[in-house]
Amino acid sequence: MQLLDIDKTRYRKHLNIVIAACIAALVAGSLGFARILIVAFPDPDGSHFHWNLTGVVLTCVIIAAVLKQVQYHPFMYEVNYVWQLKQALNKVTRKMAKVKVAAQQGDVDAMLAMHFSYSGSRQLWQLDDNMLTMEELGIWQAELDALTKQYQVTLDLARYDSALLDKF
């Protein structure tokens, strides 16, 4: 995955619309399905928990299917990019302990994975207005910069591919 410039305002606006639409669909769909099931299959005890739960589950499946269908629509570009970025960063995070050890030993691919993780995290945190851990990220980046100087390595984010993580 390559890091792209994303318009923060457009991203936040579209994300808020998607979230609101999902919430509205969840409420309407859950109540609608549950009501239909309760009318079709009434419970003499008056407990309709299982029908309410079924309505929620059915609505969630439908929402997931619709999101999957529209994920490449131009309106969803920024939202989908951030979703994919979070997945890519999660892949690196799961292997970060091994990646850090390899980077300390001079492994260029490990340093590149760390560089991608730090750059992607910075972008993600700025898009989501999460500035609490930016100082910590700066420390991690300084440690990586020291390693690149020590091993005389130049890191190019364009070379990053998640397949690099397979060896860790």
PDB file of C-alpha atoms in Angstrom:
ATOM      1  CA  MET A   1       0.000   0.000   0.000  1.00  0.00           C
ATOM      2  CA  GLN A   2       1.205   3.460  -0.826  1.00  0.00           C
ATOM      3  CA  LEU A   3       0.448   6.487   1.327  1.00  0.00           C
ATOM      4  CA  LEU A   4      -1.678   9.087  -0.453  1.00  0.00           C
ATOM      5  CA  ASP A   5      -2.595  12.660   0.329  1.00  0.00           C
ATOM      6  CA  ILE A   6      -6.153  12.794   1.623  1.00  0.00           C
ATOM      7  CA  ASP A   7      -8.315  15.880   2.034  1.00  0.00           C
ATOM      8  CA  LYS A   8      -9.079  15.819   5.762  1.00  0.00           C
ATOM      9  CA  THR A   9     -12.247  17.915   5.478  1.00  0.00           C
ATOM     10  CA  ARG A  10     -13.711  15.740   2.751  1.00  0.00           C
ATOM     11  CA  TYR A  11     -12.692  12.567   4.629  1.00  0.00           C
ATOM     12  CA  ARG A  12     -14.335  13.690   7.880  1.00  0.00           C
ATOM     13  CA  LYS A  13     -17.487  14.850   6.070  1.00  0.00           C
ATOM     14  CA  HIS A  14     -17.866  11.589   4.156  1.00  0.00           C
ATOM     15  CA  LEU A  15     -17.025   9.463   7.198  1.00  0.00           C
ATOM     16  CA  ASN A  16     -19.678  11.248   9.247  1.00  0.00           C
ATOM     17  CA  ILE A  17     -22.258  10.703   6.491  1.00  0.00           C
ATOM     18  CA  VAL A  18     -21.378   7.001   6.251  1.00  0.00           C
ATOM     19  CA  ILE A  19     -21.575   6.592  10.038  1.00  0.00           C
ATOM     20  CA  ALA A  20     -24.915   8.408  10.233  1.00  0.00           C
ATOM     21  CA  ALA A  21     -26.321   6.336   7.364  1.00  0.00           C
ATOM     22  CA  CYS A  22     -25.167   3.111   9.014  1.00  0.00           C
ATOM     23  CA  ILE A  23     -26.729   4.112  12.338  1.00  0.00           C
ATOM     24  CA  ALA A  24     -30.016   5.090  10.682  1.00  0.00           C
ATOM     25  CA  ALA A  25     -30.056   1.855   8.668  1.00  0.00           C
ATOM     26  CA  LEU A  26     -29.263  -0.189  11.767  1.00  0.00           C
ATOM     27  CA  VAL A  27     -32.088   1.384  13.763  1.00  0.00           C
ATOM     28  CA  ALA A  28     -34.679   1.219  10.972  1.00  0.00           C
ATOM     29  CA  GLY A  29     -33.658  -2.216   9.737  1.00  0.00           C
ATOM     30  CA  SER A  30     -33.427  -3.790  13.178  1.00  0.00           C
ATOM     31  CA  LEU A  31     -36.817  -2.477  14.233  1.00  0.00           C
ATOM     32  CA  GLY A  32     -38.382  -3.325  10.878  1.00  0.00           C
ATOM     33  CA  PHE A  33     -37.093  -6.890  10.730  1.00  0.00           C
ATOM     34  CA  ALA A  34     -37.888  -7.499  14.382  1.00  0.00           C
ATOM     35  CA  ARG A  35     -41.433  -6.184  13.953  1.00  0.00           C
ATOM     36  CA  ILE A  36     -42.052  -8.369  10.898  1.00  0.00           C
ATOM     37  CA  LEU A  37     -40.703 -11.446  12.714  1.00  0.00           C
ATOM     38  CA  ILE A  38     -42.727 -10.716  15.866  1.00  0.00           C
ATOM     39  CA  VAL A  39     -45.931 -10.326  13.855  1.00  0.00           C
ATOM     40  CA  ALA A  40     -45.194 -13.437  11.782  1.00  0.00           C
ATOM     41  CA  PHE A  41     -44.070 -15.592  14.729  1.00  0.00           C
ATOM     42  CA  PRO A  42     -45.571 -14.266  17.977  1.00  0.00           C
ATOM     43  CA  ASP A  43     -44.243 -15.607  21.258  1.00  0.00           C
ATOM     44  CA  PRO A  44     -46.917 -16.507  23.798  1.00  0.00           C
ATOM     45  CA  ASP A  45     -44.565 -15.575  26.654  1.00  0.00           C
ATOM     46  CA  GLY A  46     -44.145 -12.077  25.274  1.00  0.00           C
ATOM     47  CA  SER A  47     -40.361 -12.374  25.055  1.00  0.00           C
ATOM     48  CA  HIS A  48     -39.123 -11.281  21.661  1.00  0.00           C
ATOM     49  CA  PHE A  49     -35.426 -11.021  22.424  1.00  0.00           C
ATOM     50  CA  HIS A  50     -34.453 -13.605  19.793  1.00  0.00           C
ATOM     51  CA  TRP A  51     -36.456 -11.786  17.103  1.00  0.00           C
ATOM     52  CA  ASN A  52     -34.917  -8.436  18.076  1.00  0.00           C
ATOM     53  CA  LEU A  53     -31.449  -9.993  17.954  1.00  0.00           C
ATOM     54  CA  THR A  54     -32.222 -11.593  14.590  1.00  0.00           C
ATOM     55  CA  GLY A  55     -33.301  -8.178  13.274  1.00  0.00           C
ATOM     56  CA  VAL A  56     -30.030  -6.620  14.396  1.00  0.00           C
ATOM     57  CA  VAL A  57     -27.938  -9.420  12.880  1.00  0.00           C
ATOM     58  CA  LEU A  58     -29.813  -9.342   9.554  1.00  0.00           C
ATOM     59  CA  THR A  59     -29.460  -5.568   9.354  1.00  0.00           C
ATOM     60  CA  CYS A  60     -25.726  -5.744  10.132  1.00  0.00           C
ATOM     61  CA  VAL A  61     -25.232  -8.310   7.358  1.00  0.00           C
ATOM     62  CA  ILE A  62     -27.114  -6.114   4.897  1.00  0.00           C
ATOM     63  CA  ILE A  63     -25.150  -2.991   5.913  1.00  0.00           C
ATOM     64  CA  ALA A  64     -21.857  -4.883   5.514  1.00  0.00           C
ATOM     65  CA  ALA A  65     -22.923  -6.128   2.074  1.00  0.00           C
ATOM     66  CA  VAL A  66     -23.921  -2.629   0.953  1.00  0.00           C
ATOM     67  CA  LEU A  67     -20.644  -1.140   2.226  1.00  0.00           C
ATOM     68  CA  LYS A  68     -18.735  -3.857   0.381  1.00  0.00           C
ATOM     69  CA  GLN A  69     -20.626  -3.029  -2.823  1.00  0.00           C
ATOM     70  CA  VAL A  70     -20.012   0.724  -2.629  1.00  0.00           C
ATOM     71  CA  GLN A  71     -16.483   0.741  -1.217  1.00  0.00           C
ATOM     72  CA  TYR A  72     -14.953   1.786  -4.565  1.00  0.00           C
ATOM     73  CA  HIS A  73     -17.520   4.503  -5.308  1.00  0.00           C
ATOM     74  CA  PRO A  74     -15.839   7.942  -5.571  1.00  0.00           C
ATOM     75  CA  PHE A  75     -17.791   9.132  -2.508  1.00  0.00           C
ATOM     76  CA  MET A  76     -16.137   6.370  -0.450  1.00  0.00           C
ATOM     77  CA  TYR A  77     -12.577   7.002  -1.732  1.00  0.00           C
ATOM     78  CA  GLU A  78     -11.184   8.619   1.417  1.00  0.00           C
ATOM     79  CA  VAL A  79     -13.138   6.412   3.817  1.00  0.00           C
ATOM     80  CA  ASN A  80     -12.012   3.259   2.000  1.00  0.00           C
ATOM     81  CA  TYR A  81      -8.397   4.489   1.858  1.00  0.00           C
ATOM     82  CA  VAL A  82      -8.335   5.048   5.631  1.00  0.00           C
ATOM     83  CA  TRP A  83      -9.923   1.635   6.213  1.00  0.00           C
ATOM     84  CA  GLN A  84      -7.225  -0.001   4.058  1.00  0.00           C
ATOM     85  CA  LEU A  85      -4.521   2.060   5.790  1.00  0.00           C
ATOM     86  CA  LYS A  86      -5.712   0.848   9.185  1.00  0.00           C
ATOM     87  CA  GLN A  87      -5.539  -2.750   7.946  1.00  0.00           C
ATOM     88  CA  ALA A  88      -2.028  -2.255   6.551  1.00  0.00           C
ATOM     89  CA  LEU A  89      -0.835  -0.645   9.790  1.00  0.00           C
ATOM     90  CA  ASN A  90      -2.373  -3.480  11.782  1.00  0.00           C
ATOM     91  CA  LYS A  91      -0.316  -6.003   9.766  1.00  0.00           C
ATOM     92  CA  VAL A  92       2.873  -4.167  10.686  1.00  0.00           C
ATOM     93  CA  THR A  93       1.827  -3.731  14.319  1.00  0.00           C
ATOM     94  CA  ARG A  94       1.248  -7.464  14.745  1.00  0.00           C
ATOM     95  CA  LYS A  95       4.851  -8.110  13.701  1.00  0.00           C
ATOM     96  CA  MET A  96       6.427  -4.991  15.204  1.00  0.00           C
ATOM     97  CA  ALA A  97       8.372  -6.817  17.945  1.00  0.00           C
ATOM     98  CA  LYS A  98      10.204  -8.968  15.373  1.00  0.00           C
ATOM     99  CA  VAL A  99      10.524  -6.040  12.969  1.00  0.00           C
ATOM    100  CA  LYS A 100      12.212  -3.884  15.639  1.00  0.00           C
ATOM    101  CA  VAL A 101      14.706  -6.643  16.468  1.00  0.00           C
ATOM    102  CA  ALA A 102      15.551  -7.075  12.779  1.00  0.00           C
ATOM    103  CA  ALA A 103      15.896  -3.304  12.321  1.00  0.00           C
ATOM    104  CA  GLN A 104      18.345  -3.152  15.234  1.00  0.00           C
ATOM    105  CA  GLN A 105      20.403  -5.751  13.346  1.00  0.00           C
ATOM    106  CA  GLY A 106      20.410  -3.620  10.182  1.00  0.00           C
ATOM    107  CA  ASP A 107      17.619  -5.252   8.165  1.00  0.00           C
ATOM    108  CA  VAL A 108      16.582  -2.670   5.555  1.00  0.00           C
ATOM    109  CA  ASP A 109      13.145  -4.241   4.997  1.00  0.00           C
ATOM    110  CA  ALA A 110      12.425  -4.023   8.728  1.00  0.00           C
ATOM    111  CA  MET A 111      13.413  -0.357   8.764  1.00  0.00           C
ATOM    112  CA  LEU A 112      11.204   0.244   5.728  1.00  0.00           C
ATOM    113  CA  ALA A 113       8.249  -1.455   7.455  1.00  0.00           C
ATOM    114  CA  MET A 114       8.817   0.715  10.522  1.00  0.00           C
ATOM    115  CA  HIS A 115       9.051   3.827   8.358  1.00  0.00           C
ATOM    116  CA  PHE A 116       5.747   2.911   6.672  1.00  0.00           C
ATOM    117  CA  SER A 117       4.135   2.265  10.047  1.00  0.00           C
ATOM    118  CA  TYR A 118       5.282   5.573  11.505  1.00  0.00           C
ATOM    119  CA  SER A 119       4.386   7.606   8.400  1.00  0.00           C
ATOM    120  CA  GLY A 120       1.002   5.896   8.050  1.00  0.00           C
ATOM    121  CA  SER A 121       0.248   6.324  11.755  1.00  0.00           C
ATOM    122  CA  ARG A 122       1.137  10.014  11.556  1.00  0.00           C
ATOM    123  CA  GLN A 123      -1.233  10.478   8.620  1.00  0.00           C
ATOM    124  CA  LEU A 124      -4.010   8.487  10.280  1.00  0.00           C
ATOM    125  CA  TRP A 125      -3.700  10.309  13.589  1.00  0.00           C
ATOM    126  CA  GLN A 126      -3.745  13.687  11.849  1.00  0.00           C
ATOM    127  CA  LEU A 127      -6.863  12.715   9.873  1.00  0.00           C
ATOM    128  CA  ASP A 128      -8.596  11.573  13.062  1.00  0.00           C
ATOM    129  CA  ASP A 129      -7.318  14.517  15.174  1.00  0.00           C
ATOM    130  CA  ASN A 130      -5.514  12.124  17.528  1.00  0.00           C
ATOM    131  CA  MET A 131      -2.600  14.267  18.636  1.00  0.00           C
ATOM    132  CA  LEU A 132      -2.080  12.615  22.035  1.00  0.00           C
ATOM    133  CA  THR A 133       0.533  10.131  20.839  1.00  0.00           C
ATOM    134  CA  MET A 134       2.287  12.301  18.242  1.00  0.00           C
ATOM    135  CA  GLU A 135       5.101  13.101  20.665  1.00  0.00           C
ATOM    136  CA  GLU A 136       5.719   9.395  21.212  1.00  0.00           C
ATOM    137  CA  LEU A 137       5.696   8.853  17.456  1.00  0.00           C
ATOM    138  CA  GLY A 138       8.373  11.531  17.113  1.00  0.00           C
ATOM    139  CA  ILE A 139      10.590   9.614  19.550  1.00  0.00           C
ATOM    140  CA  TRP A 140      10.107   6.376  17.609  1.00  0.00           C
ATOM    141  CA  GLN A 141      10.900   8.169  14.346  1.00  0.00           C
ATOM    142  CA  ALA A 142      14.086   9.628  15.857  1.00  0.00           C
ATOM    143  CA  GLU A 143      15.175   6.120  16.898  1.00  0.00           C
ATOM    144  CA  LEU A 144      14.539   4.882  13.353  1.00  0.00           C
ATOM    145  CA  ASP A 145      16.437   7.848  11.902  1.00  0.00           C
ATOM    146  CA  ALA A 146      19.400   6.948  14.122  1.00  0.00           C
ATOM    147  CA  LEU A 147      19.319   3.384  12.786  1.00  0.00           C
ATOM    148  CA  THR A 148      19.224   4.580   9.177  1.00  0.00           C
ATOM    149  CA  LYS A 149      22.280   6.755   9.828  1.00  0.00           C
ATOM    150  CA  GLN A 150      24.079   3.961  11.655  1.00  0.00           C
ATOM    151  CA  TYR A 151      23.560   1.512   8.777  1.00  0.00           C
ATOM    152  CA  GLN A 152      23.736   4.220   6.070  1.00  0.00           C
ATOM    153  CA  VAL A 153      20.297   3.354   4.685  1.00  0.00           C
ATOM    154  CA  THR A 154      17.912   5.524   2.688  1.00  0.00           C
ATOM    155  CA  LEU A 155      14.272   4.579   3.059  1.00  0.00           C
ATOM    156  CA  ASP A 156      11.810   5.094   0.191  1.00  0.00           C
ATOM    157  CA  LEU A 157       8.140   4.626   1.086  1.00  0.00           C
ATOM    158  CA  ALA A 158       7.366   3.891  -2.579  1.00  0.00           C
ATOM    159  CA  ARG A 159       9.287   0.611  -2.154  1.00  0.00           C
ATOM    160  CA  TYR A 160       7.105  -0.573   0.736  1.00  0.00           C
ATOM    161  CA  ASP A 161       5.024  -3.675   0.121  1.00  0.00           C
ATOM    162  CA  SER A 162       3.256  -5.696   2.815  1.00  0.00           C
ATOM    163  CA  ALA A 163       4.949  -8.803   1.399  1.00  0.00           C
ATOM    164  CA  LEU A 164       8.127  -7.563   3.126  1.00  0.00           C
ATOM    165  CA  LEU A 165       6.525  -8.593   6.419  1.00  0.00           C
ATOM    166  CA  ASP A 166       6.354 -12.264   5.430  1.00  0.00           C
ATOM    167  CA  LYS A 167       9.915 -12.921   6.598  1.00  0.00           C
ATOM    168  CA  PHE A 168       9.203 -11.684  10.135  1.00  0.00           C
TER     169      PHE A 168
END
